C-alpha positions as a Markdown table, in Angstrom:
| # | Residue | x | y | z |
|---|---|---|---|---|
| 1 | Met | 0.0 | 0.0 | 0.0 |
| 2 | Ser | 2.8 | 2.5 | 0.9 |
| 3 | Met | 4.6 | 1.5 | -2.3 |
| 4 | Arg | 1.5 | 2.4 | -4.3 |
| 5 | Phe | 1.1 | 5.7 | -2.4 |
| 6 | Thr | 4.8 | 6.6 | -3.1 |
| 7 | Glu | 4.5 | 5.8 | -6.8 |
| 8 | Arg | 1.3 | 7.9 | -7.1 |
| 9 | Ala | 3.0 | 10.8 | -5.2 |
| 10 | Arg | 6.0 | 10.6 | -7.6 |
| 11 | Arg | 3.7 | 10.7 | -10.6 |
| 12 | Arg | 1.9 | 13.8 | -9.3 |
| 13 | Met | 5.2 | 15.5 | -8.6 |
| 14 | Val | 6.4 | 14.8 | -12.1 |
| 15 | Ala | 3.1 | 16.1 | -13.6 |
| 16 | Leu | 3.3 | 19.2 | -11.4 |
| 17 | Thr | 6.9 | 19.8 | -12.4 |
| 18 | Met | 6.1 | 19.4 | -16.1 |
| 19 | Ala | 3.1 | 21.7 | -15.8 |
| 20 | Ala | 5.2 | 24.4 | -14.1 |
| 21 | Gly | 7.8 | 24.0 | -16.8 |
| 22 | Leu | 5.3 | 24.3 | -19.6 |
| 23 | Ala | 3.7 | 27.4 | -18.0 |
| 24 | Met | 7.1 | 29.0 | -17.7 |
| 25 | Ala | 7.9 | 28.2 | -21.3 |
| 26 | Ala | 4.5 | 29.7 | -22.4 |
| 27 | Val | 5.2 | 32.9 | -20.5 |
| 28 | Gly | 8.8 | 33.1 | -21.8 |
| 29 | Cys | 7.6 | 32.7 | -25.4 |
| 30 | Gly | 4.9 | 35.4 | -25.0 |
| 31 | Gly | 2.5 | 33.4 | -27.1 |
| 32 | Gly | -0.6 | 32.8 | -25.0 |
| 33 | Gly | -4.2 | 33.1 | -26.1 |
| 34 | Gly | -3.8 | 31.7 | -29.6 |
| 35 | Asp | -4.3 | 35.1 | -31.1 |
| 36 | Asp | -2.4 | 36.6 | -34.0 |
| 37 | Lys | 0.1 | 38.5 | -31.9 |
| 38 | Lys | 3.6 | 38.9 | -33.2 |
| 39 | Pro | 6.4 | 37.1 | -31.3 |
| 40 | Asp | 7.4 | 38.8 | -28.1 |
| 41 | Thr | 10.8 | 40.4 | -28.3 |
| 42 | Ser | 12.0 | 38.6 | -25.2 |
| 43 | Ala | 11.2 | 35.2 | -26.6 |
| 44 | Ser | 14.2 | 33.1 | -27.3 |
| 45 | Ala | 14.6 | 30.0 | -29.4 |
| 46 | Ser | 15.0 | 26.7 | -27.7 |
| 47 | Lys | 18.5 | 25.2 | -28.2 |
| 48 | Asp | 17.0 | 21.8 | -29.1 |
| 49 | Arg | 13.8 | 22.5 | -31.1 |
| 50 | Gly | 14.2 | 25.9 | -32.5 |
| 51 | Ser | 11.6 | 28.6 | -32.1 |
| 52 | Ala | 8.0 | 28.0 | -33.0 |
| 53 | Pro | 6.8 | 29.7 | -36.2 |
| 54 | Ser | 4.5 | 32.6 | -35.9 |
| 55 | Ala | 0.8 | 32.0 | -36.3 |
| 56 | Gln | 0.2 | 32.4 | -40.0 |
| 57 | Glu | -1.4 | 29.1 | -41.1 |
| 58 | Gly | -4.7 | 29.5 | -42.9 |
| 59 | Lys | -4.0 | 33.1 | -44.1 |
| 60 | Ser | -4.6 | 33.6 | -47.8 |
| 61 | Glu | -3.5 | 37.2 | -48.2 |
| 62 | Ala | -1.4 | 38.3 | -51.1 |
| 63 | Pro | 2.3 | 38.6 | -50.1 |
| 64 | Leu | 4.0 | 42.0 | -49.8 |
| 65 | Ala | 7.0 | 40.6 | -51.6 |
| 66 | Glu | 8.3 | 37.3 | -53.0 |
| 67 | Leu | 12.0 | 36.6 | -52.8 |
| 68 | Lys | 13.3 | 33.8 | -55.1 |
| 69 | Gly | 15.8 | 31.3 | -54.0 |
| 70 | Lys | 17.4 | 28.3 | -55.7 |
| 71 | Asp | 15.6 | 25.3 | -57.1 |
| 72 | Gly | 12.1 | 26.7 | -56.7 |
| 73 | Leu | 12.4 | 27.8 | -53.0 |
| 74 | Leu | 10.5 | 31.0 | -52.4 |
| 75 | Leu | 10.3 | 33.3 | -49.4 |
| 76 | Gln | 6.9 | 35.1 | -49.4 |
| 77 | Ile | 6.7 | 38.1 | -47.0 |
| 78 | Thr | 3.2 | 38.6 | -45.6 |
| 79 | Ser | 3.7 | 41.5 | -43.2 |
| 80 | Ala | 6.2 | 44.0 | -41.8 |
| 81 | Gln | 4.8 | 45.4 | -38.6 |
| 82 | Arg | 6.3 | 47.9 | -36.2 |
| 83 | Asp | 5.9 | 47.0 | -32.5 |
| 84 | Thr | 5.4 | 49.6 | -29.8 |
| 85 | Gly | 8.7 | 48.5 | -28.2 |
| 86 | Gly | 10.8 | 49.8 | -31.2 |
| 87 | Phe | 11.0 | 46.5 | -33.1 |
| 88 | Leu | 10.0 | 45.5 | -36.6 |
| 89 | Thr | 8.6 | 42.0 | -37.1 |
| 90 | Val | 8.7 | 40.6 | -40.6 |
| 91 | Asn | 6.4 | 37.6 | -41.1 |
| 92 | Gly | 6.3 | 35.3 | -44.1 |
| 93 | Gln | 6.6 | 31.7 | -45.3 |
| 94 | Phe | 9.0 | 29.5 | -47.2 |
| 95 | Lys | 7.3 | 27.8 | -50.1 |
| 96 | Asn | 8.7 | 24.9 | -52.1 |
| 97 | Asp | 7.6 | 25.4 | -55.7 |
| 98 | Gly | 10.1 | 22.7 | -56.9 |
| 99 | Ser | 9.4 | 19.2 | -57.8 |
| 100 | Gly | 11.3 | 17.5 | -55.0 |
| 101 | Ser | 12.4 | 17.9 | -51.4 |
| 102 | Leu | 14.8 | 20.9 | -50.7 |
| 103 | Val | 17.2 | 21.5 | -47.9 |
| 104 | Ile | 16.9 | 25.0 | -46.4 |
| 105 | Pro | 20.3 | 26.6 | -47.1 |
| 106 | Ser | 22.5 | 27.0 | -44.0 |
| 107 | Ala | 23.8 | 30.2 | -45.6 |
| 108 | Leu | 20.5 | 31.9 | -44.5 |
| 109 | Arg | 22.0 | 32.3 | -41.0 |
| 110 | Gly | 24.9 | 34.4 | -42.3 |
| 111 | Asp | 28.4 | 34.0 | -41.1 |
| 112 | Glu | 28.6 | 35.7 | -37.8 |
| 113 | Thr | 30.1 | 33.4 | -35.2 |
| 114 | Glu | 27.5 | 34.1 | -32.5 |
| 115 | Ile | 24.6 | 33.3 | -34.8 |
| 116 | Val | 26.2 | 30.3 | -36.7 |
| 117 | Lys | 26.5 | 28.3 | -33.5 |
| 118 | His | 22.7 | 28.3 | -33.0 |
| 119 | Gly | 21.9 | 26.4 | -36.2 |
| 120 | Thr | 20.0 | 27.2 | -39.4 |
| 121 | Ser | 17.9 | 30.4 | -39.1 |
| 122 | Leu | 17.2 | 33.6 | -40.9 |
| 123 | Gly | 20.0 | 35.3 | -38.9 |
| 124 | Gly | 21.8 | 36.6 | -42.0 |
| 125 | Ala | 18.8 | 38.7 | -43.1 |
| 126 | Thr | 19.2 | 42.5 | -43.2 |
| 127 | Leu | 16.9 | 45.5 | -43.9 |
| 128 | Val | 18.2 | 48.4 | -45.8 |
| 129 | Asp | 16.8 | 51.9 | -45.4 |
| 130 | Ser | 18.1 | 53.6 | -48.6 |
| 131 | Lys | 16.8 | 57.1 | -47.7 |
| 132 | Gly | 18.2 | 57.0 | -44.1 |
| 133 | Lys | 21.3 | 55.2 | -45.4 |
| 134 | Lys | 21.2 | 52.5 | -42.7 |
| 135 | Arg | 21.4 | 48.8 | -42.6 |
| 136 | Tyr | 19.5 | 46.9 | -39.8 |
| 137 | Tyr | 20.6 | 43.4 | -38.6 |
| 138 | Val | 18.5 | 40.7 | -37.0 |
| 139 | Leu | 18.0 | 41.2 | -33.2 |
| 140 | Arg | 19.5 | 38.7 | -30.8 |
| 141 | Asp | 18.6 | 37.6 | -27.3 |
| 142 | Thr | 20.9 | 37.7 | -24.3 |
| 143 | Asp | 22.4 | 34.3 | -25.3 |
| 144 | Gly | 23.2 | 35.5 | -28.8 |
| 145 | Arg | 20.4 | 33.5 | -30.5 |
| 146 | Pro | 18.8 | 35.4 | -33.4 |
| 147 | Leu | 15.2 | 36.5 | -32.9 |
| 148 | Thr | 14.0 | 34.6 | -35.9 |
| 149 | Thr | 12.6 | 31.2 | -36.8 |
| 150 | Thr | 15.3 | 28.6 | -36.2 |
| 151 | Gly | 15.7 | 24.9 | -36.7 |
| 152 | Leu | 14.9 | 25.0 | -40.4 |
| 153 | Thr | 15.9 | 21.8 | -42.2 |
| 154 | Thr | 14.1 | 20.6 | -45.2 |
| 155 | Ile | 10.9 | 21.4 | -47.1 |
| 156 | Glu | 8.9 | 19.1 | -49.2 |
| 157 | Ser | 7.5 | 19.9 | -52.6 |
| 158 | Gly | 4.4 | 22.1 | -52.3 |
| 159 | Gln | 4.9 | 22.6 | -48.5 |
| 160 | Thr | 5.0 | 26.0 | -46.8 |
| 161 | Ile | 6.8 | 26.8 | -43.5 |
| 162 | Pro | 5.8 | 30.0 | -41.6 |
| 163 | Val | 8.8 | 32.1 | -40.5 |
| 164 | Phe | 9.4 | 35.4 | -38.7 |
| 165 | Val | 12.4 | 37.8 | -38.3 |
| 166 | Gln | 12.8 | 40.7 | -35.9 |
| 167 | Phe | 14.8 | 43.8 | -36.5 |
| 168 | Pro | 15.2 | 47.2 | -34.7 |
| 169 | Ala | 12.5 | 49.4 | -36.2 |
| 170 | Pro | 13.7 | 52.1 | -38.7 |
| 171 | Pro | 12.4 | 55.6 | -38.0 |
| 172 | Ala | 8.7 | 56.2 | -38.7 |
| 173 | Ser | 9.6 | 58.2 | -41.8 |
| 174 | Ala | 11.0 | 55.0 | -43.3 |
| 175 | Thr | 8.0 | 53.2 | -44.9 |
| 176 | Asp | 9.7 | 51.3 | -47.6 |
| 177 | Val | 12.8 | 49.2 | -46.9 |
| 178 | Thr | 14.7 | 46.5 | -48.8 |
| 179 | Leu | 14.8 | 43.0 | -47.3 |
| 180 | Gln | 18.0 | 41.1 | -48.1 |
| 181 | Val | 18.3 | 37.4 | -47.3 |
| 182 | Pro | 21.4 | 35.3 | -48.3 |
| 183 | Thr | 20.9 | 33.1 | -51.4 |
| 184 | Phe | 17.6 | 34.9 | -52.2 |
| 185 | Ser | 16.8 | 37.9 | -54.5 |
| 186 | Ser | 16.2 | 41.2 | -52.6 |
| 187 | Ser | 12.9 | 42.9 | -52.5 |
| 188 | Thr | 11.4 | 46.2 | -51.2 |
| 189 | Ile | 8.7 | 45.8 | -48.6 |
| 190 | Lys | 6.3 | 48.3 | -47.0 |
| 191 | Ile | 6.2 | 48.7 | -43.3 |
| 192 | Ser | 2.9 | 49.1 | -41.5 |
| 193 | Gly | 2.3 | 50.4 | -38.0 |
């Protein structure tokens, strides 16, 4: 009887610990509520799984821009929204228009040592404000991880993968900026907010 009680107590403790861990992870990611909020600037990517893509599935709006990569890989930009905290979140999706499975190029992460050690991401992306003559790089968290979708590996033919990238927000006077992503064509996008 006491053995059964001990086992039951252990299971409850494990369940309580897991629930507390999941609650802390949800607070840290800033998701919560299932609404279409942009990723929280304090969210950081998990070292093992990568960051979760932003909530974009099911949207059928026309993209702001379409950047072409190799072998039919496309990066469709769906929004570029200023946040009140002084950040710019660019949302989009990878789309495989090719006939076979494609490997997401590791060159997307850029070549900065701090970003390279965190795996495949969009860490090499930049925004260029031609009028203000400034280039903006992907934001990083306190551990040096880029504030962008990470853990990108392969994409099957016809598949889409939602992605996001966060930059420091250009001044309010900058409404059109050029998005540059390694191995992709560049494109001008319009900032909202």
